[in-house]
Tab-separated table of C-alpha atoms in Angstrom:
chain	number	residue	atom	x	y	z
A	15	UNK	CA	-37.269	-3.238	48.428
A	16	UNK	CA	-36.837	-6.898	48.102
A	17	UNK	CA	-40.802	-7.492	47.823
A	18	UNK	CA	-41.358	-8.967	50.824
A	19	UNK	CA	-43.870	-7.457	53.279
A	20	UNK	CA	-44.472	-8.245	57.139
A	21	UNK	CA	-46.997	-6.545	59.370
A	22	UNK	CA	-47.172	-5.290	62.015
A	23	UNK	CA	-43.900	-3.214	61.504
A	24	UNK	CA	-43.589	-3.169	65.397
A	25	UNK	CA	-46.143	-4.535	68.272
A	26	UNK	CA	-45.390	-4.357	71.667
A	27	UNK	CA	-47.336	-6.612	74.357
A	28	UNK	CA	-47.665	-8.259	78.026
A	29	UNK	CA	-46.251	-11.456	79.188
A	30	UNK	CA	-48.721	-14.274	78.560
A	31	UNK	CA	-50.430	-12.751	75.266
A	32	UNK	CA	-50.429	-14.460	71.855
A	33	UNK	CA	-49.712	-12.257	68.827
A	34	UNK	CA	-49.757	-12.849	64.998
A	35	UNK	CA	-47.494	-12.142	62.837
A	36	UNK	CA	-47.813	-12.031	58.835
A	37	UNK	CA	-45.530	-12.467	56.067
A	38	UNK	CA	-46.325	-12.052	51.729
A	39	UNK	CA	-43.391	-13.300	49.926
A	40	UNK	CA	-42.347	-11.986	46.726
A	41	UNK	CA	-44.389	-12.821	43.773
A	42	UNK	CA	-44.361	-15.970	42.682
A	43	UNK	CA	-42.114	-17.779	45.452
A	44	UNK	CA	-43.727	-20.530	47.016
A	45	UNK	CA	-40.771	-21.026	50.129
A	46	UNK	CA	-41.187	-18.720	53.253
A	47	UNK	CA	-39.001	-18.988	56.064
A	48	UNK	CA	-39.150	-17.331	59.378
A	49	UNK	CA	-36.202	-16.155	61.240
A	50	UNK	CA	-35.820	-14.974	64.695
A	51	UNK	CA	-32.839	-11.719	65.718
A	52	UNK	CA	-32.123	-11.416	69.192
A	53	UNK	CA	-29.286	-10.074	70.864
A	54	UNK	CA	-28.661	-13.265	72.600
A	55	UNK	CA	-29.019	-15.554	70.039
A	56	UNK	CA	-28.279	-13.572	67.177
A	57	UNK	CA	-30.043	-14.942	63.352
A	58	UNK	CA	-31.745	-17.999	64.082
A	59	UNK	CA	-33.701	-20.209	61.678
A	60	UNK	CA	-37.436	-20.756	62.900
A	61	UNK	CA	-39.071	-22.519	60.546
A	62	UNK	CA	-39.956	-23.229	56.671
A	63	UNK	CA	-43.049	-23.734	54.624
A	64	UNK	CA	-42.874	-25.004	50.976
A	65	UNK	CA	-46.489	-24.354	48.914
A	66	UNK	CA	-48.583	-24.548	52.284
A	67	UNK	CA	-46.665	-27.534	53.683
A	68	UNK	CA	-44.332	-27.368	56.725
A	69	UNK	CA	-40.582	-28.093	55.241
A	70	UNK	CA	-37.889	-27.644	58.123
A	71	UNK	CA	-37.840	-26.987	61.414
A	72	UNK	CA	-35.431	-24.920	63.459
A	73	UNK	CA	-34.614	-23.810	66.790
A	74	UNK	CA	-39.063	-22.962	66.909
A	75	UNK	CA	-40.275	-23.206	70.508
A	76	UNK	CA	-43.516	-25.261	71.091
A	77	UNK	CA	-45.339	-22.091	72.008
A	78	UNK	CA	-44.608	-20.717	68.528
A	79	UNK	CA	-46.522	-21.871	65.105
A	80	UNK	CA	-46.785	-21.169	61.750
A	81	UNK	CA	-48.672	-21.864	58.855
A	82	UNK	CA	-48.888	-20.851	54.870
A	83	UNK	CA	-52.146	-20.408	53.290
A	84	UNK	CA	-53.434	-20.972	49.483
A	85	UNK	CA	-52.396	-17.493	48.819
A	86	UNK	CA	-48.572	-18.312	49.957
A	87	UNK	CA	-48.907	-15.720	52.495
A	88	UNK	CA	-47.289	-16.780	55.718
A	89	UNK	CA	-48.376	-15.992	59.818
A	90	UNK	CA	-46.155	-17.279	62.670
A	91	UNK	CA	-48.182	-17.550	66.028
A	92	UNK	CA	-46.505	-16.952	69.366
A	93	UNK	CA	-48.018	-17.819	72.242
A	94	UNK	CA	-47.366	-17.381	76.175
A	95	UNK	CA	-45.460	-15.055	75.424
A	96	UNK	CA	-42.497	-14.153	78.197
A	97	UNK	CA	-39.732	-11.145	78.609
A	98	UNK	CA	-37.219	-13.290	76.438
A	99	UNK	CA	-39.300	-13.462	73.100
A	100	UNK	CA	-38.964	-9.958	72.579
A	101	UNK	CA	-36.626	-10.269	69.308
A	102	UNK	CA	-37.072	-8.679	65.342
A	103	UNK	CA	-38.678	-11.584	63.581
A	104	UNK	CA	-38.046	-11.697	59.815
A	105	UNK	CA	-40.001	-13.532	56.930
A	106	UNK	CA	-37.383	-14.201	53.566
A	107	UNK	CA	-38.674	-16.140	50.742
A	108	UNK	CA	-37.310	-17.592	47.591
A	109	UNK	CA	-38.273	-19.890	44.461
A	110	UNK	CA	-38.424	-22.749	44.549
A	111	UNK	CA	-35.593	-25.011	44.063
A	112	UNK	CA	-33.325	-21.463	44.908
A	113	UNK	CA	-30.900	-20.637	47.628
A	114	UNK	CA	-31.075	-17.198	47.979
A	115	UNK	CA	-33.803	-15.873	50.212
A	116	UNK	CA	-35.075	-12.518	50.314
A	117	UNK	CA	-35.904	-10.700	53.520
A	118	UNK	CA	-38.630	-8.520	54.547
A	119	UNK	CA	-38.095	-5.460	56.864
A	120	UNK	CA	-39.385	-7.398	59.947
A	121	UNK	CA	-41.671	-7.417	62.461
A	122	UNK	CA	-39.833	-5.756	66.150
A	123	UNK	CA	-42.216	-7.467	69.089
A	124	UNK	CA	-41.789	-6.245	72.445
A	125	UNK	CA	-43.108	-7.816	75.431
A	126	UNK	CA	-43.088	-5.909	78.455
B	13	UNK	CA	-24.236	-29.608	61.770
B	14	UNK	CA	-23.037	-26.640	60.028
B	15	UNK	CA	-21.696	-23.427	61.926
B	16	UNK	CA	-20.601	-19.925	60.477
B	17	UNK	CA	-18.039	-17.678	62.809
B	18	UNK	CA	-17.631	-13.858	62.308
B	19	UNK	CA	-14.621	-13.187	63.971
B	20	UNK	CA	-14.363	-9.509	64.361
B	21	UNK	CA	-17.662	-8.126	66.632
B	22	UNK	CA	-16.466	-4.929	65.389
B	23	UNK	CA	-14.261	-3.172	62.546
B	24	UNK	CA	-13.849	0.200	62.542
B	25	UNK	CA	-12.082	1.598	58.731
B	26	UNK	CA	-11.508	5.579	57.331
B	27	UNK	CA	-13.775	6.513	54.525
B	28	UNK	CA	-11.845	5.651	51.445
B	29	UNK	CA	-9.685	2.649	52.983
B	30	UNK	CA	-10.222	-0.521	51.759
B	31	UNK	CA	-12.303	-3.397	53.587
B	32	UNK	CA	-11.807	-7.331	54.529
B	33	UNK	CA	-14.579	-8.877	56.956
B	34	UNK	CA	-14.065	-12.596	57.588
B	35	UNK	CA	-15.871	-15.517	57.454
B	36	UNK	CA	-15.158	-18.986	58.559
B	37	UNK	CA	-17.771	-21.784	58.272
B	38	UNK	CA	-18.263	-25.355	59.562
B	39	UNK	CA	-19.307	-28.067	56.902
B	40	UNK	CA	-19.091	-31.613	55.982
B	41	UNK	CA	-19.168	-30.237	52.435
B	42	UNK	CA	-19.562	-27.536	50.349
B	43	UNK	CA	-22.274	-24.706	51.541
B	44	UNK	CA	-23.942	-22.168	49.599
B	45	UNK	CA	-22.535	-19.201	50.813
B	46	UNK	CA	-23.731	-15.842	51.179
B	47	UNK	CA	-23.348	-12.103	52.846
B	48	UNK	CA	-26.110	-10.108	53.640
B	49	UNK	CA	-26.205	-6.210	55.106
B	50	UNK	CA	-28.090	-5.415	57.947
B	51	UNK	CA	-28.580	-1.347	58.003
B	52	UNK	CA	-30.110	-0.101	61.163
B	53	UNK	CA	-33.774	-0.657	61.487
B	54	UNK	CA	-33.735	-2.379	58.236
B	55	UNK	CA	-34.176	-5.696	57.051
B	56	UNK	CA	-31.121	-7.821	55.215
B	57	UNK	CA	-30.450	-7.313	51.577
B	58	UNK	CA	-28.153	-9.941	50.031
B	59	UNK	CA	-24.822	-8.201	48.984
B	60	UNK	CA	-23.177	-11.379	47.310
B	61	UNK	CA	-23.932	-15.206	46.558
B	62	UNK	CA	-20.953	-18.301	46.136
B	63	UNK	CA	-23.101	-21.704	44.688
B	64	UNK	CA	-20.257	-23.122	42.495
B	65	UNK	CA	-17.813	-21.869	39.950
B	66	UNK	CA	-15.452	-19.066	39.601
B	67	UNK	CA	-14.185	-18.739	43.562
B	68	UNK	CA	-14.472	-14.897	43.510
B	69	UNK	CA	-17.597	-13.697	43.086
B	70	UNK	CA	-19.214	-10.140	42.474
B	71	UNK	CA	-21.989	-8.441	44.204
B	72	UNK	CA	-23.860	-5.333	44.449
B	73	UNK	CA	-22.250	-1.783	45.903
B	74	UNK	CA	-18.361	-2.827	44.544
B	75	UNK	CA	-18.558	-5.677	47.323
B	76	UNK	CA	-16.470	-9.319	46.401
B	77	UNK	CA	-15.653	-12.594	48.383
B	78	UNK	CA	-13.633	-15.283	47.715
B	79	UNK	CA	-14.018	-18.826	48.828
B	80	UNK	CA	-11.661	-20.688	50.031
B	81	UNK	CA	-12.227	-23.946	50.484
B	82	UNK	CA	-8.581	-24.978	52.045
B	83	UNK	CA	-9.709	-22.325	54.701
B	84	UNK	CA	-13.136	-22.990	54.766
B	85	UNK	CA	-13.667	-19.353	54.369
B	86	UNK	CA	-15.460	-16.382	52.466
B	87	UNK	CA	-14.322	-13.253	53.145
B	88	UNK	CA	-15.822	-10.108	51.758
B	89	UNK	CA	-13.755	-7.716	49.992
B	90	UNK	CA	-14.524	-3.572	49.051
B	91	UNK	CA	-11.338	-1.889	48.351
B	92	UNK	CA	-12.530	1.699	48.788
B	93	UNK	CA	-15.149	2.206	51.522
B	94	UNK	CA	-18.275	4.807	51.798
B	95	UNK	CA	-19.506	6.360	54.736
B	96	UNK	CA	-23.105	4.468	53.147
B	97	UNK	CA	-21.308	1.113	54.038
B	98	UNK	CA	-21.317	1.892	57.683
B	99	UNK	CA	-24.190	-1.485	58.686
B	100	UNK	CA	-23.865	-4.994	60.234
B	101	UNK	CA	-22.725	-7.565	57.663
B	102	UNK	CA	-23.504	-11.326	58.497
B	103	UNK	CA	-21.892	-14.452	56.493
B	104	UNK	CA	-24.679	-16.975	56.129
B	105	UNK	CA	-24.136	-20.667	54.844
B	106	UNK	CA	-27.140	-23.237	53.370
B	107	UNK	CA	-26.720	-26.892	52.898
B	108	UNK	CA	-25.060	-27.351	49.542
B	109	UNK	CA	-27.126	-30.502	49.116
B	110	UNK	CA	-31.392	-31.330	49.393
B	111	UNK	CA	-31.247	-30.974	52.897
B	112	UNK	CA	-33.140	-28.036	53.229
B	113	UNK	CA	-32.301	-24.319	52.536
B	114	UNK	CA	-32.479	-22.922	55.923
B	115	UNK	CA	-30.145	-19.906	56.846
B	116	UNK	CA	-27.269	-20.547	59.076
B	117	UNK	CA	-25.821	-17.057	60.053
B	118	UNK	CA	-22.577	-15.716	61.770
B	119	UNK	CA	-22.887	-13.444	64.433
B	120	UNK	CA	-22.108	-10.756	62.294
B	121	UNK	CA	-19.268	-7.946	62.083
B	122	UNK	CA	-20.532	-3.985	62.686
B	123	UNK	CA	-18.858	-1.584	60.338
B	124	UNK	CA	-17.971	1.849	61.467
B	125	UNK	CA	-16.691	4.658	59.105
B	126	UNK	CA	-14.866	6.944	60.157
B	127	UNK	CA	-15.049	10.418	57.931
């Protein structure tokens, strides 16, 4: 368990929703990143947030946003959603100043 | 910008045998280097972690790499594999420097044992 949570564990939807997903890092980290797996693409880097400010941006499409709140906990908003977002999305997290980042179990969205 | 290539999709080893995935990366200078295991369904768990120093380095469940850096490589090492080991294992490099510590990842290399 690397101590960092996501829900929903799964979520499946229709073309043209929006869902949320959330992400806790581990205690006491204040970086989250979000990361997208598809079979396609493979790992790709979405998007960090460093103490509730935005700090890198990846391959994120403009439907997609995130934001991290007070707390440090993490949601990544995708919108319009089509056939091709279907993909596990995974929150890591590490300290500050660290390399290493820590996944959490993901997040498997399917949109039918 | 930097690049990471897997080059074996799949690797296929008897219980017991020993183990080399590879790992080549693309980088005007030196990455942070990782591996991380994939098991199926699960999330990734870092196995093993190159920042500077000592070129082999030690990680969790008997796993090694060594960096190269004439080869621009990392290659992860287990000399006597577990039918446990059996995941997808993905080399992953970070800027070495304060541009940012996103995840770069390889495609990854699946791991079949065979009993």
């Amino acid at each position: 368990d690397s101590g960092v949570t996501q829900t929903p564990k799964h979520l499946i939807t229709a073309t043209g929703q929006r869902v949320t997903l959330r992400c806790s890092p581990r205690s006491g980290d204040l970086s989250v990143y979000w990361y997208q797996q598809s079979l396609d693409q493979g790992l790709q880097f979405l998007i960090q947030y460093y103490n509730g400010e935005e700090r890198a941006k990846g391959n994120i499409l403009e439907r997609f946003s995130a934001q991290q709140f007070p707390d440090l906990h993490s949601e990544l908003n995708l919108s319009s959603l089509e056939l091709g977002d279907s993909a596990l999305y995974f929150c890591a997290s590490n300290l500050a100043g660290g390399r290493e980042q820590y996944f959490g179990p993901g997040t498997r969205l399917t949109v039918t | 910008a930097q690049s990471v290539t897997q080059p074996d999709i799949h690797i296929t080893v008897s219980e017991g045998a020993s183990l080399e995935l590879r790992c080549n990366y693309s980088y005007g200078a030196t990455p942070y280097l990782f591996w991380y295991v994939q098991s199926p369904g699960q999330g990734l768990q870092l196995l093993l972690k190159y920042f500077s120093g000592d070129t082999l380095v030690q990680g969790i469940k008997g796993f090694e790499a060594e960096f190269k850096r004439s080869q621009s490589s990392f290659n992860l090492r287990k000399p006597s594999v577990h039918w446990s080991d059996a995941a997808e294992y993905f080399c992953a490099v970070a800027p070495g420097d304060n541009a940012g510590n996103m995840l770069t990842f390889g495609g990854g290399t699946r791991l079949m044992v065979k009993p």
